[in-house]
GROMACS .gro file of C-alpha atoms in nm:
model
  216
    1MET     CA    1   0.242  -2.683  -0.824
    2LYS     CA    2  -0.131  -2.686  -0.819
    3LYS     CA    3  -0.318  -2.419  -0.970
    4ILE     CA    4  -0.586  -2.210  -0.815
    5THR     CA    5  -0.820  -1.966  -0.983
    6LEU     CA    6  -0.805  -1.601  -0.948
    7PHE     CA    7  -1.146  -1.596  -0.829
    8SER     CA    8  -1.048  -1.818  -0.524
    9ILE     CA    9  -0.732  -1.601  -0.432
   10MET     CA   10  -0.979  -1.295  -0.483
   11ALA     CA   11  -1.192  -1.426  -0.198
   12VAL     CA   12  -0.934  -1.537   0.033
   13ILE     CA   13  -0.798  -1.143   0.001
   14VAL     CA   14  -1.139  -1.012   0.055
   15ALA     CA   15  -1.175  -1.225   0.349
   16ALA     CA   16  -0.819  -1.117   0.493
   17LEU     CA   17  -0.926  -0.727   0.411
   18SER     CA   18  -1.249  -0.790   0.597
   19PHE     CA   19  -1.082  -0.927   0.896
   20THR     CA   20  -0.849  -0.653   0.941
   21SER     CA   21  -1.064  -0.356   0.853
   22CYS     CA   22  -1.143  -0.207   1.210
   23ASN     CA   23  -0.759  -0.198   1.226
   24SER     CA   24  -0.719   0.044   0.885
   25SER     CA   25  -0.987   0.290   0.981
   26SER     CA   26  -1.004   0.613   1.240
   27ASP     CA   27  -1.170   0.341   1.470
   28ASN     CA   28  -0.880   0.136   1.496
   29THR     CA   29  -0.936  -0.066   1.837
   30SER     CA   30  -0.640  -0.325   1.771
   31PRO     CA   31  -0.315  -0.164   1.800
   32LEU     CA   32   0.004  -0.269   1.610
   33PRO     CA   33   0.170  -0.604   1.719
   34THR     CA   34   0.430  -0.539   1.982
   35GLN     CA   35   0.794  -0.612   1.924
   36GLN     CA   36   0.769  -0.968   2.092
   37GLU     CA   37   0.432  -1.007   1.910
   38ALA     CA   38   0.560  -0.965   1.538
   39HIS     CA   39   0.873  -1.167   1.620
   40ALA     CA   40   0.660  -1.428   1.708
   41MET     CA   41   0.471  -1.378   1.389
   42LEU     CA   42   0.763  -1.369   1.175
   43MET     CA   43   0.858  -1.690   1.316
   44THR     CA   44   0.567  -1.860   1.157
   45VAL     CA   45   0.701  -1.779   0.835
   46ALA     CA   46   1.053  -1.802   0.887
   47GLY     CA   47   1.322  -2.007   0.682
   48ILE     CA   48   1.299  -2.120   0.301
   49HIS     CA   49   0.948  -2.227   0.133
   50PRO     CA   50   0.911  -2.342  -0.254
   51CYS     CA   51   0.657  -2.137  -0.362
   52GLY     CA   52   0.482  -2.016  -0.674
   53ILE     CA   53   0.447  -1.676  -0.827
   54LEU     CA   54   0.065  -1.683  -1.005
   55LEU     CA   55   0.092  -1.457  -1.329
   56SER     CA   56  -0.214  -1.293  -1.412
   57GLU     CA   57  -0.325  -1.326  -1.798
   58ASP     CA   58  -0.454  -0.987  -1.939
   59LYS     CA   59  -0.664  -0.980  -2.257
   60ASP     CA   60  -0.893  -0.680  -2.340
   61LYS     CA   61  -0.782  -0.534  -2.003
   62LYS     CA   62  -0.914  -0.836  -1.815
   63ILE     CA   63  -0.761  -1.120  -1.584
   64GLU     CA   64  -0.847  -1.479  -1.733
   65LYS     CA   65  -0.644  -1.703  -1.603
   66ASP     CA   66  -0.339  -1.792  -1.373
   67SER     CA   67  -0.002  -1.943  -1.428
   68ILE     CA   68   0.235  -2.074  -1.174
   69VAL     CA   69   0.622  -2.009  -1.205
   70ASP     CA   70   0.812  -2.206  -0.951
   71CYS     CA   71   1.028  -1.962  -0.717
   72SER     CA   72   1.152  -1.973  -0.334
   73PHE     CA   73   1.082  -1.738  -0.064
   74ARG     CA   74   1.279  -1.681   0.223
   75VAL     CA   75   1.202  -1.482   0.538
   76SER     CA   76   1.453  -1.369   0.804
   77PRO     CA   77   1.297  -1.302   1.130
   78SER     CA   78   1.601  -1.119   1.271
   79ASP     CA   79   1.520  -0.805   1.023
   80SER     CA   80   1.196  -0.896   0.895
   81THR     CA   81   1.351  -0.904   0.543
   82PHE     CA   82   1.229  -1.157   0.289
   83ARG     CA   83   1.419  -1.298  -0.027
   84ILE     CA   84   1.228  -1.399  -0.375
   85THR     CA   85   1.469  -1.619  -0.545
   86ASN     CA   86   1.454  -1.674  -0.912
   87PHE     CA   87   1.206  -1.414  -1.008
   88PRO     CA   88   1.093  -1.428  -1.334
   89VAL     CA   89   1.133  -1.084  -1.463
   90SER     CA   90   1.109  -1.149  -1.835
   91LYS     CA   91   0.694  -1.296  -1.768
   92LEU     CA   92   0.656  -0.909  -1.631
   93SER     CA   93   0.631  -0.824  -2.016
   94ARG     CA   94   0.279  -0.892  -2.042
   95TYR     CA   95   0.199  -0.609  -1.812
   96PHE     CA   96   0.348  -0.315  -1.993
   97ALA     CA   97   0.135  -0.145  -2.241
   98ASN     CA   98   0.483   0.066  -2.388
   99GLU     CA   99   0.620  -0.194  -2.623
  100ASP     CA  100   0.980  -0.088  -2.630
  101LEU     CA  101   0.980  -0.130  -2.264
  102ALA     CA  102   0.779  -0.475  -2.286
  103LYS     CA  103   1.050  -0.574  -2.537
  104ALA     CA  104   1.354  -0.494  -2.285
  105ILE     CA  105   1.173  -0.618  -1.965
  106ALA     CA  106   1.144  -0.973  -2.181
  107GLU     CA  107   1.493  -1.002  -2.238
  108ALA     CA  108   1.557  -0.929  -1.870
  109PRO     CA  109   1.685  -1.219  -1.657
  110SER     CA  110   1.573  -1.394  -1.355
  111GLN     CA  111   1.686  -1.239  -1.053
  112ASP     CA  112   1.619  -1.232  -0.682
  113LEU     CA  113   1.377  -0.966  -0.493
  114THR     CA  114   1.409  -0.829  -0.176
  115GLY     CA  115   1.167  -0.636   0.082
  116LYS     CA  116   1.056  -0.615   0.412
  117LEU     CA  117   0.753  -0.827   0.535
  118LEU     CA  118   0.621  -0.598   0.834
  119PRO     CA  119   0.347  -0.776   1.087
  120TYR     CA  120   0.038  -0.537   1.080
  121SER     CA  121  -0.192  -0.774   1.253
  122GLY     CA  122  -0.362  -1.087   1.414
  123THR     CA  123  -0.188  -1.360   1.581
  124THR     CA  124   0.062  -1.672   1.554
  125THR     CA  125  -0.209  -1.839   1.442
  126ALA     CA  126  -0.328  -1.608   1.176
  127PRO     CA  127  -0.059  -1.304   1.096
  128PHE     CA  128  -0.147  -1.041   0.881
  129PHE     CA  129   0.149  -0.863   0.705
  130CYS     CA  130   0.209  -0.566   0.502
  131HIS     CA  131   0.526  -0.582   0.280
  132TYR     CA  132   0.747  -0.328   0.066
  133LEU     CA  133   0.929  -0.475  -0.223
  134ASN     CA  134   1.246  -0.334  -0.375
  135ASN     CA  135   1.276  -0.210  -0.740
  136ILE     CA  136   1.378  -0.364  -1.025
  137THR     CA  137   1.630  -0.195  -1.271
  138PHE     CA  138   1.643  -0.285  -1.642
  139LYS     CA  139   1.789  -0.162  -1.981
  140THR     CA  140   1.652  -0.143  -2.318
  141GLY     CA  141   1.833  -0.253  -2.608
  142GLU     CA  142   2.023   0.107  -2.658
  143GLY     CA  143   2.131   0.086  -2.321
  144LYS     CA  144   1.912   0.303  -2.173
  145VAL     CA  145   1.792   0.253  -1.764
  146TYR     CA  146   1.453   0.204  -1.630
  147THR     CA  147   1.331   0.145  -1.285
  148LEU     CA  148   1.011  -0.072  -1.194
  149ALA     CA  149   0.864   0.013  -0.870
  150PHE     CA  150   0.613  -0.200  -0.689
  151TYR     CA  151   0.361  -0.053  -0.419
  152GLY     CA  152   0.434  -0.116  -0.084
  153GLY     CA  153   0.252  -0.061   0.263
  154TYR     CA  154  -0.080  -0.121   0.380
  155ASN     CA  155  -0.276   0.149   0.221
  156ASN     CA  156  -0.164   0.055  -0.125
  157ALA     CA  157  -0.268  -0.342  -0.059
  158SER     CA  158   0.070  -0.510  -0.051
  159ILE     CA  159  -0.022  -0.714   0.175
  160ALA     CA  160   0.036  -1.103   0.296
  161GLY     CA  161  -0.098  -1.338   0.525
  162TYR     CA  162  -0.265  -1.738   0.594
  163ALA     CA  163  -0.570  -1.850   0.378
  164SER     CA  164  -0.800  -2.124   0.266
  165THR     CA  165  -0.850  -2.215  -0.029
  166LYS     CA  166  -1.112  -2.501  -0.132
  167LYS     CA  167  -1.128  -2.702  -0.475
  168ASN     CA  168  -1.413  -2.911  -0.498
  169SER     CA  169  -1.431  -3.090  -0.110
  170THR     CA  170  -1.034  -3.031  -0.048
  171THR     CA  171  -0.952  -2.770   0.187
  172SER     CA  172  -0.553  -2.644   0.197
  173ASP     CA  173  -0.391  -2.372   0.364
  174CYS     CA  174  -0.150  -2.139   0.242
  175PHE     CA  175   0.021  -1.810   0.230
  176LEU     CA  176  -0.052  -1.556   0.020
  177MET     CA  177   0.111  -1.211  -0.088
  178TYR     CA  178   0.034  -0.933  -0.334
  179LEU     CA  179   0.304  -0.825  -0.563
  180THR     CA  180   0.170  -0.527  -0.805
  181PRO     CA  181   0.409  -0.314  -1.003
  182GLY     CA  182   0.304   0.039  -0.944
  183ALA     CA  183   0.508   0.222  -1.208
  184VAL     CA  184   0.801   0.278  -1.435
  185TYR     CA  185   1.082   0.552  -1.388
  186GLU     CA  186   1.363   0.674  -1.653
  187GLY     CA  187   1.705   0.593  -1.442
  188THR     CA  188   1.792   0.396  -1.170
  189SER     CA  189   1.521   0.543  -0.904
  190ASN     CA  190   1.180   0.648  -0.820
  191SER     CA  191   1.287   0.986  -0.800
  192SER     CA  192   1.348   1.066  -1.159
  193SER     CA  193   1.093   1.114  -1.414
  194ILE     CA  194   0.791   0.844  -1.423
  195VAL     CA  195   0.718   0.718  -1.779
  196SER     CA  196   0.342   0.761  -1.826
  197GLY     CA  197   0.130   0.487  -1.963
  198ALA     CA  198   0.394   0.240  -1.925
  199LEU     CA  199   0.224  -0.046  -1.766
  200LYS     CA  200  -0.130  -0.165  -1.837
  201THR     CA  201  -0.446  -0.166  -1.607
  202ASP     CA  202  -0.724  -0.355  -1.509
  203SER     CA  203  -1.095  -0.204  -1.541
  204TYR     CA  204  -1.045  -0.012  -1.221
  205GLY     CA  205  -0.738   0.150  -1.321
  206LYS     CA  206  -0.488  -0.077  -1.113
  207PRO     CA  207  -0.178  -0.276  -1.245
  208TYR     CA  208  -0.218  -0.602  -1.277
  209THR     CA  209  -0.147  -0.788  -0.943
  210LEU     CA  210   0.051  -1.077  -0.916
  211TYR     CA  211   0.063  -1.350  -0.626
  212LEU     CA  212   0.319  -1.509  -0.429
  213LYS     CA  213   0.202  -1.847  -0.306
  214TYR     CA  214   0.298  -2.139  -0.083
  215ASP     CA  215   0.124  -2.437   0.105
  216LEU     CA  216   0.136  -2.474   0.491
   0.00000   0.00000   0.00000
């Protein structure tokens, strides 16, 4: 798959946020889509799509470059669920500040990730979604279980939608989704004790964000 720069990704997302900003404030003049509109928006991304997971590489708490891991992305409009197959869980080790947990997740096998893709605004020609991603559970060498939870919902910028990227004189359309680890908990759910300082953060104090991308 083609590589695209983090700068171009961020430019696309900033544009998307600008497009929906009127829907996220108290001056909300555009209601959420109706059931029929939501279904139509989901139909635009329905089915199975070969995709890439862009893994931000960090150095000195800054993102330097991107790499792409091939996966597939499946959306079911009937219940708004999605599935990312063959997600490279071990690659997330680069985002862990805790060395023991980083080692444990580096040894975790790839797995399918599931979640909900919820229409938020836009149209069938320019749909915009928020999403909720289910947790990952992994074990240390001593058998202790931990849970990695992701950010979810619009307010935490767990968003997805159509975008255009331009490289040289070529413009291509794609679908982009934020995937942001949020916290690590002891045990098998996020109702247990949080592990302080488990994840590395960027210069703004937020965990590093991955991106799912496929070409339209």
